[in-house]
Amino acid sequence: MTCKEIMGYLDDYLDGTLSGDQQVIFSQHLGTCKQCQEGLSKEQEFRQNLKDLPVFPLSPAFSQKVFMAAAQQEKRDFHRRSFITGFGSAIAASLALWLVTVAYFSSVPPTSVDVLPTVAISVQEVRKVKLVFDATHALHQAKVSIYLPESVELVGFPGQRVVSWQANLGQGKNLLSLPLRALQEQTGALEAHIEHDGKIKVMRLKFAVEKPGMSGYSKPQLPMV
Amino acid sequence: MKNIVIFPRKKSRDKFEELVGPHLEHLYRVAYRFCGTRDDAEDLVQDLIIKLYATRKELETVEQLRPWLARALYNLYVDNIRRYQRSPIMQVPPNEEHLLAEITDTANTPDQDHERRQKLQQLQRMFDQLSDEHRTILTLHDMEGYNLPELEKIMGIPVGTLKSRLHRARERLRDLVQKDGTF
Ligand SMILES: [Zn+2]
């Protein structure tokens, strides 16, 4: 077999799904071919790295909290089944920064910006920042755009400085969840723009990105504007 | 003759906790890989536990609990992404507004050698870009070690389909990593 064919079996070899004969051919080739050996060890390293991707430790007492929540939940809402897999219990477990702001829109270009308190996060940390947006009436097909500073990116959108969505906002409080990854030690500001019907609402959130392990959240800030 | 000890009947909550508790860490790990942040992972696990608690009698009859739980987690995750993936915004139900005031503290990054940590962070960034489908199969197979026949049961998808999905997922990730040039 050629090296290319051998490399085609690499995944099966590592998954242990080669037949006995194939296994023998594979091993024999590998025993004599430096190039394929390198290919194999590179792939092994890749897989090991994938396994080693860090998992943030569970928050303390999560286990106690979660079993208690389950028992309480059952007492509390027999009839509210939809809530169980939906929104509600979700926020209870969140670690988050909550910023509540009341919706008032200005015309485009924006004449006012809500400046929110500074948030500190650590380099290489992924944290969710949650903004709560209170709409006085339902907004159909609003455009939500996030403008990011260089020091921070939105998880799943590497390198993108602006990310936009179309969204329907219900009347009342709406939660905007942004999983953010801090990239460099640097301060910067993130802006959330919500546009609807030629009007815009702008919120600016300042970031201080710190050395790993330094960050902490300040107490929840609830500026009722 | 041995002593006969009569234990008081366990409360059903304790029994549930005894069954599920040993798997909680594993479920959280899988959830973390699916979701990408601790906040979301804890939310997902909490949703699952609440849901399972309501039908806890059933759990006592399950033979292999770990893959069974992984399956329930997977299904819940798939349900959730169907519901929420289009927009990062969701409405807060009026009767749940009090929950908005809750906040807990932070975690520290696990201590690791700097260069390797950076390398892994790059890989994580690429991993985050994968589709949900690719992320879930890599999580369960390559990272958490479930084999394809197990995954057929967990995900309800035939082995053949899973196998080619796995190949495509790895290929896609290798592609992203190569383009990124960090490795
Ligand atoms: Zn070769």
Short mmCIF file of C-alpha atoms and ligand atoms in Angstrom, two decimals, chain A residues 3 29 33 35-36, ligand 1:
data_model
loop_
_atom_site.label_atom_id
_atom_site.label_comp_id
_atom_site.label_asym_id
_atom_site.label_seq_id
_atom_site.Cartn_x
_atom_site.Cartn_y
_atom_site.Cartn_z
CA CYS A 3 1.61 6.04 2.20
CA HIS A 29 4.15 -0.32 6.82
CA CYS A 33 8.05 4.27 7.07
CA GLN A 35 6.80 9.65 7.21
CA CYS A 36 3.78 7.65 8.26
ZN ZN C 1 4.30 5.55 4.64
#
